[in-house]
mmCIF file of C-alpha atoms in Angstrom:
data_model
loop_
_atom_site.group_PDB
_atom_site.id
_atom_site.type_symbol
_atom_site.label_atom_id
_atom_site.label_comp_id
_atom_site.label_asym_id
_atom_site.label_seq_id
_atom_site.Cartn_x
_atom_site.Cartn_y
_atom_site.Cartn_z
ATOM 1 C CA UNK A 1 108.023 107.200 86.330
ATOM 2 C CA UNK A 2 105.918 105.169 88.213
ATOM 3 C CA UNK A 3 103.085 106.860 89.804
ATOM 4 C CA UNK A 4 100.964 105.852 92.590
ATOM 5 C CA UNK A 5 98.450 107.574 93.785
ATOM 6 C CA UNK A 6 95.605 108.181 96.183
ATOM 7 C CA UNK A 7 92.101 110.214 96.254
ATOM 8 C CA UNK A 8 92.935 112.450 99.846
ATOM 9 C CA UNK A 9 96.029 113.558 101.244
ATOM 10 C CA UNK A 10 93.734 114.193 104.931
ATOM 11 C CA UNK A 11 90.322 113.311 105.266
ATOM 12 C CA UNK A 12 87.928 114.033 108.599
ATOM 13 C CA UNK A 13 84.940 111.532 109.044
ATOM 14 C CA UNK A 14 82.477 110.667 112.117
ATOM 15 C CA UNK A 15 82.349 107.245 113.710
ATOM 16 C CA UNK A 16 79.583 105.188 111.897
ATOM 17 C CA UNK A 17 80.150 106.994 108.318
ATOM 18 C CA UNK A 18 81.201 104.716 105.251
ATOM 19 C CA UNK A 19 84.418 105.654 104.075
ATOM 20 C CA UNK A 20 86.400 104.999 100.697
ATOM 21 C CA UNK A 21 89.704 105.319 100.362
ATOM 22 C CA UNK A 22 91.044 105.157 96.513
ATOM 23 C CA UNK A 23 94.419 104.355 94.935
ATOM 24 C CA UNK A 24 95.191 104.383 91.348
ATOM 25 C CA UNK A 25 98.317 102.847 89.767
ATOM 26 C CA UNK A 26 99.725 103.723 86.066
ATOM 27 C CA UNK A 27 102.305 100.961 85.595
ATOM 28 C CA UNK A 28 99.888 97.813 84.928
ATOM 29 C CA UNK A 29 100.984 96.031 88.143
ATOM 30 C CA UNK A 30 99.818 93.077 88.717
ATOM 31 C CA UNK A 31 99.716 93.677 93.128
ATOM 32 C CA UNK A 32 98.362 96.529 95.205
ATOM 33 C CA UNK A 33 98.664 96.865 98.641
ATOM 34 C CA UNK A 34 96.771 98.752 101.586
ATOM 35 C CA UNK A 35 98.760 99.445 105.011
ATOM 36 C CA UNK A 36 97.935 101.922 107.581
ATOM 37 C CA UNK A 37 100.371 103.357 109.233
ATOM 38 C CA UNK A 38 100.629 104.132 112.918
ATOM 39 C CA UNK A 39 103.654 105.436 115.594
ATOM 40 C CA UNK A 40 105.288 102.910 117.590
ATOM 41 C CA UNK A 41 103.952 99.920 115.109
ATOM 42 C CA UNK A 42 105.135 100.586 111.699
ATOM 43 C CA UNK A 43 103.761 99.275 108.444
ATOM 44 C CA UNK A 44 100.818 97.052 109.018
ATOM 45 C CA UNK A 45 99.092 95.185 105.622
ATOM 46 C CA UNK A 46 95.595 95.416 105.972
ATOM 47 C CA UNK A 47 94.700 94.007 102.341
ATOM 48 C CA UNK A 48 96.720 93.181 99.410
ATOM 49 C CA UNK A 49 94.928 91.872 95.855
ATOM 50 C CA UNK A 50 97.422 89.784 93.023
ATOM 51 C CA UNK A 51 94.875 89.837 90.392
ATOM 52 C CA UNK A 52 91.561 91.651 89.707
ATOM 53 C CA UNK A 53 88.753 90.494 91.584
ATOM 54 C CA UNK A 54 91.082 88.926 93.439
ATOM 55 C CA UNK A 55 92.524 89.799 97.255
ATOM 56 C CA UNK A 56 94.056 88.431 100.194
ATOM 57 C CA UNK A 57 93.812 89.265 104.081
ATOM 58 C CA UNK A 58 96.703 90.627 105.561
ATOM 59 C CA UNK A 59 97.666 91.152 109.202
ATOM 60 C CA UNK A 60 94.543 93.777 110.147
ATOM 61 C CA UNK A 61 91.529 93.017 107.943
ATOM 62 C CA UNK A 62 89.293 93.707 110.521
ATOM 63 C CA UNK A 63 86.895 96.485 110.084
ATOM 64 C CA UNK A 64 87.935 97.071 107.144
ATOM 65 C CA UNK A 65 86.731 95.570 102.594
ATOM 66 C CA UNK A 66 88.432 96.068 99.931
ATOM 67 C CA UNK A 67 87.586 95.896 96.170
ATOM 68 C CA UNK A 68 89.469 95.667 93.045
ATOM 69 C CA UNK A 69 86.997 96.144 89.527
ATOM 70 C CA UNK A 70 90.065 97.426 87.539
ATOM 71 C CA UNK A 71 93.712 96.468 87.693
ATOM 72 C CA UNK A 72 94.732 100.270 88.410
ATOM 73 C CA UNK A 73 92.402 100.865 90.703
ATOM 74 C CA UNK A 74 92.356 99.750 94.445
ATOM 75 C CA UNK A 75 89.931 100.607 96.934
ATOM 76 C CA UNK A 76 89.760 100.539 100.943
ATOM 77 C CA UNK A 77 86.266 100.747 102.871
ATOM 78 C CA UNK A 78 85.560 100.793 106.034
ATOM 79 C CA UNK A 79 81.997 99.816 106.398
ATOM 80 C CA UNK A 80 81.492 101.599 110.140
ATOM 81 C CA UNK A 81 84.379 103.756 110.770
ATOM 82 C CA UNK A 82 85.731 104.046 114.493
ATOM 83 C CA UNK A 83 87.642 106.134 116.213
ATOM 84 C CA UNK A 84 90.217 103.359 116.263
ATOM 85 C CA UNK A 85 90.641 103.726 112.670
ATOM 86 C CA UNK A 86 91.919 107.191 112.799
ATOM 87 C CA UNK A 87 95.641 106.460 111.087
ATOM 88 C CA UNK A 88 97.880 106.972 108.079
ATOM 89 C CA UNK A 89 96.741 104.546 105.159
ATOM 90 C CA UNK A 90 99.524 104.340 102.290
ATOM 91 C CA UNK A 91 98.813 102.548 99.266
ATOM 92 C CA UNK A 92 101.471 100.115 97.448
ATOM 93 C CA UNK A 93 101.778 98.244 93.928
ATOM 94 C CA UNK A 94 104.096 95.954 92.653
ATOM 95 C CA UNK A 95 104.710 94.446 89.153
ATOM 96 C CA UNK A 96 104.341 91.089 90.572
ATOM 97 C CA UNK A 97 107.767 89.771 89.607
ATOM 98 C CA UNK A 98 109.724 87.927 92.665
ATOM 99 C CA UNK A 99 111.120 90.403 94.547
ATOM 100 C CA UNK A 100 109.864 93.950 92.871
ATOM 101 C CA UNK A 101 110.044 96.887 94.633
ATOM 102 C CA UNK A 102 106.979 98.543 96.099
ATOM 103 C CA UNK A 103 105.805 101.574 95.154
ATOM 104 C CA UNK A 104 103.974 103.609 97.695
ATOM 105 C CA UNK A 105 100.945 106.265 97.162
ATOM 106 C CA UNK A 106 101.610 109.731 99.061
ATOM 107 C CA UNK A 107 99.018 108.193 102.168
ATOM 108 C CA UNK A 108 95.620 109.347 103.383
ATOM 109 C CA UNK A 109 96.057 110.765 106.879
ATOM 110 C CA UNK A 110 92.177 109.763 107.847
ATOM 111 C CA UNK A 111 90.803 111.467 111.481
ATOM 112 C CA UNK A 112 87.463 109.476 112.374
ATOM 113 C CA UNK A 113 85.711 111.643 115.358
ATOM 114 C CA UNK B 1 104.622 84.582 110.924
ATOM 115 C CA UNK B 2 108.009 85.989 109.860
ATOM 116 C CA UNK B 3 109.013 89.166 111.766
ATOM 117 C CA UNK B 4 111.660 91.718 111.196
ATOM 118 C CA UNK B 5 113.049 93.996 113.918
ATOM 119 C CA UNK B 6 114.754 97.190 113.978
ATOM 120 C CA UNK B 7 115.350 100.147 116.932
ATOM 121 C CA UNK B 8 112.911 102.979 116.705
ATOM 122 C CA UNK B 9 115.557 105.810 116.927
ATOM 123 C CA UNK B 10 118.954 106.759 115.837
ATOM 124 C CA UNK B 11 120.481 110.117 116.748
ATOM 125 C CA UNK B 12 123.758 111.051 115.013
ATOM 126 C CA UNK B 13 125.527 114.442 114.519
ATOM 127 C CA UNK B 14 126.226 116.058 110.684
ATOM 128 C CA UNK B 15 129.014 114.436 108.803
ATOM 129 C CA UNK B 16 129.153 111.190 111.020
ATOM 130 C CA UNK B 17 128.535 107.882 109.615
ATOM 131 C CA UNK B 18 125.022 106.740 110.252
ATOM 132 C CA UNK B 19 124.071 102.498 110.971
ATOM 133 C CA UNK B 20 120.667 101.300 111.046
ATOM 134 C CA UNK B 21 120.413 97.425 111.885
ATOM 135 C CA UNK B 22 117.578 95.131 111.158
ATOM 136 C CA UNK B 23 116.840 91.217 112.111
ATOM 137 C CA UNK B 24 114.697 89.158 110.325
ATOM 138 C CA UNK B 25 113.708 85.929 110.887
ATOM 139 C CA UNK B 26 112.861 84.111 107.516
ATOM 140 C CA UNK B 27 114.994 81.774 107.058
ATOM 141 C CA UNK B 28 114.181 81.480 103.296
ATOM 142 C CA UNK B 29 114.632 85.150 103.134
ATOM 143 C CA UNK B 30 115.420 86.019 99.143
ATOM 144 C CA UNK B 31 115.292 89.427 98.915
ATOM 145 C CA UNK B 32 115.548 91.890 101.819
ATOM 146 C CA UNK B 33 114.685 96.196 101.184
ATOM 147 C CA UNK B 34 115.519 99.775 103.175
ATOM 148 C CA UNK B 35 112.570 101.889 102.545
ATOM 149 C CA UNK B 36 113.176 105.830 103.247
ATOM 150 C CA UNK B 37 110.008 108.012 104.628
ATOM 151 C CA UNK B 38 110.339 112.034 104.646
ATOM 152 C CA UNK B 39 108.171 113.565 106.547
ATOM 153 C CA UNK B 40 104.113 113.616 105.224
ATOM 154 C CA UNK B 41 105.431 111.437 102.216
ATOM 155 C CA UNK B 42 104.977 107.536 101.173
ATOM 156 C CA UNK B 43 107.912 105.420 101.467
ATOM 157 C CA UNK B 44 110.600 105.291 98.475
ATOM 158 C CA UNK B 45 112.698 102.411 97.628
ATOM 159 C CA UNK B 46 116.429 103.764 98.657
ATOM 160 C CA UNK B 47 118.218 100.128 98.016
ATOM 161 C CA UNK B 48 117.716 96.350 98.160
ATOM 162 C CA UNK B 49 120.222 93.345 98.368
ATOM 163 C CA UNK B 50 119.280 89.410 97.218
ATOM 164 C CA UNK B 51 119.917 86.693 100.101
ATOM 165 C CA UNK B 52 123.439 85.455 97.792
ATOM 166 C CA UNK B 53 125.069 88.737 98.429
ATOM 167 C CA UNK B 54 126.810 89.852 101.562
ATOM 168 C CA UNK B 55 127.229 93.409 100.586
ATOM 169 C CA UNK B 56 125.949 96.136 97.926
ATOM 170 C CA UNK B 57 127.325 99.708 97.821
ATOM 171 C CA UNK B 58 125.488 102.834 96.224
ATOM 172 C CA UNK B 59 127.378 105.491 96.231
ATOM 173 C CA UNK B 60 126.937 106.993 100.169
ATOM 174 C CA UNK B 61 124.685 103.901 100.924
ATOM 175 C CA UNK B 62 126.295 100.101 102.039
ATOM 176 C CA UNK B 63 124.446 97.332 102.655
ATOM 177 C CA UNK B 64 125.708 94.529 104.653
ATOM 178 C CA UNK B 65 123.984 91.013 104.897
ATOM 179 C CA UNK B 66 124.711 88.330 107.829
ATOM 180 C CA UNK B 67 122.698 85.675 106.725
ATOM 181 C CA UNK B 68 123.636 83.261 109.118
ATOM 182 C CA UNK B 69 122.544 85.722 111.904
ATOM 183 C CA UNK B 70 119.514 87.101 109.907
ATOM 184 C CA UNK B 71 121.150 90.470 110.228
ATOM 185 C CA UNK B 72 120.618 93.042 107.757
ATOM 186 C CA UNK B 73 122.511 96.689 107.883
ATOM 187 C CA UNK B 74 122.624 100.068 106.330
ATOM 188 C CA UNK B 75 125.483 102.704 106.449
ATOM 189 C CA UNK B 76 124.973 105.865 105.299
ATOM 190 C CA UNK B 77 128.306 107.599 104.810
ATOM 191 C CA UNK B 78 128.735 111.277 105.320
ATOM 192 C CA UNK B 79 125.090 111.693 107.122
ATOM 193 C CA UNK B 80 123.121 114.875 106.195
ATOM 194 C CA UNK B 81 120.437 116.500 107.452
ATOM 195 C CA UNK B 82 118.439 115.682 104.713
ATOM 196 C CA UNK B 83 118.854 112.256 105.485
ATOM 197 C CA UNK B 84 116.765 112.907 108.508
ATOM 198 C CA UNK B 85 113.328 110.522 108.072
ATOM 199 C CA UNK B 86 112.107 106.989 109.206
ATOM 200 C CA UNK B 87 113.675 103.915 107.715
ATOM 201 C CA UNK B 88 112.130 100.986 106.714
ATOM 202 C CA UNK B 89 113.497 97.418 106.464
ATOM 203 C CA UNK B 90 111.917 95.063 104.801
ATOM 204 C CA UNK B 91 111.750 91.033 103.766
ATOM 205 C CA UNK B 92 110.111 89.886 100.729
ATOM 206 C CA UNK B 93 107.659 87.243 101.726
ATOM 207 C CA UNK B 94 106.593 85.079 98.636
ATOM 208 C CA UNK B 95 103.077 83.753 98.890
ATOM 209 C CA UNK B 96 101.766 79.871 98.463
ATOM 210 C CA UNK B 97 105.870 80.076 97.285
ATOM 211 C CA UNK B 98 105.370 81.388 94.365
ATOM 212 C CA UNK B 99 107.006 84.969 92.912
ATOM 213 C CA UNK B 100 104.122 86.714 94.430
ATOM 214 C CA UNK B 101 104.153 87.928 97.514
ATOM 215 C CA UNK B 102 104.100 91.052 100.096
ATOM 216 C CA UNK B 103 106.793 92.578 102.426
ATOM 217 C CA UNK B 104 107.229 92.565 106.119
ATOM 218 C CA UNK B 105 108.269 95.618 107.581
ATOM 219 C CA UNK B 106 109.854 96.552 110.130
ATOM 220 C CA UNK B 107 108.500 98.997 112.635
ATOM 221 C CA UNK B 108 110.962 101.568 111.137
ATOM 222 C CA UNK B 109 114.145 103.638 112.437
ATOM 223 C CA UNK B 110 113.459 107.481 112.792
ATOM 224 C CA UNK B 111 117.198 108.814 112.141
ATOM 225 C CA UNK B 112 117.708 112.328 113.415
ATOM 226 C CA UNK B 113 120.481 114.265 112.251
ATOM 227 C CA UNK B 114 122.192 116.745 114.253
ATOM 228 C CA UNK B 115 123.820 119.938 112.710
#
């Protein structure tokens, strides 16, 4: 069974604070995907990363890093948090293979006040 | 940048058949994907069809596939209340053409089912 899955199921921050989202993957896939969430717009990719080291902007990347040291492990930062930011952030991986499924993480419902 | 579309809300009552319709606009679409969200829960894979086929049935779930129209449907037969979440289409969008790539969701269809 594949599992996804993700440091926080809610986390509270202040505006300003440094915050680190983690997601951890036990299949060996090759993509990893970070999306937040929000009501009224859907899925939104924020960043997604094919390879280690490696990672690609999606629609949102503003405000927000990523980094990816180890293939099972995907992190999202945001450097200054805003209020703004307050959303659902699900995590995704995929083997990489044209067309694989996504797997999703459980999400991170983040409050920034 | 491709797009997919789908209405926000779908009421129907227990037992009734429930549709949920999606456009897309890729026109190199190869594989498109309904997504299923419970409530406080990640999104699970419920089926997926590949751009050659016009239909796929799983047991209570059809998909149907207009690919002329970019139209993309799911029936779910028999509708439960445990069938009640958000649902998700979604278009596999290859990058630099290659077999990687991400998805493009839609903005999801919250189904509520009445008793």
């Amino acid at each position: 069974d594949v599992k996804v899955t993700q440091s926080s199921r809610y986390l509270v921050k202040r505006t300003g604070e440094k915050v680190f989202l983690e997601c951890v993957q036990d299949m060996d896939h090759e993509n990893m995907f970070w999306y937040r969430q929000d009501p009224g717009l859907g899925l939104r990719l924020i960043y997604f990363s094919y390879d280690v080291k490696m990672k690609e902007k999606g629609d949102i990347p503003e405000g927000y890093s990523v980094s990816r040291e180890k293939k099972e492990r995907f992190s999202l930062i945001l450097e200054s948090a805003s209020t703004n930011q307050t959303s659902m952030y699900l995590c995704a991986s995929s083997s990489g293979l044209a067309g694989d499924e996504q797997y999703f993480g459980p999400g991170t419902r983040l409050t920034v006040t | 940048g491709e797009d997919v579309e789908q209405s926000l809300f779908l009421s129907v009552r227990e037992g009734d058949s429930s549709v949920i319709n999606c456009t897309y606009t890729d026109s190199s679409s190869t594989y498109l994907y309904w997504y299923k969200q419970e409530p406080g829960a990640g999104l699970q894979l419920l089926t997926y069809i590949f751009s050659n086929m016009d239909m796929k049935q799983d047991q209570r779930l059809t998909v149907l596939l207009n690919k002329k129209d970019k139209h993309l449907s799911l029936r779910i037969a028999d509708t439960q209340t445990g069938d009640s979440a958000i649902y998700f289409c979604a278009d596999f969008s290859p990058l630099y053409g290659g077999s990687q790539g991400n998805l493009i969701f839609g903005k999801g269809t919250k189904l509520s089912v009445k008793p």
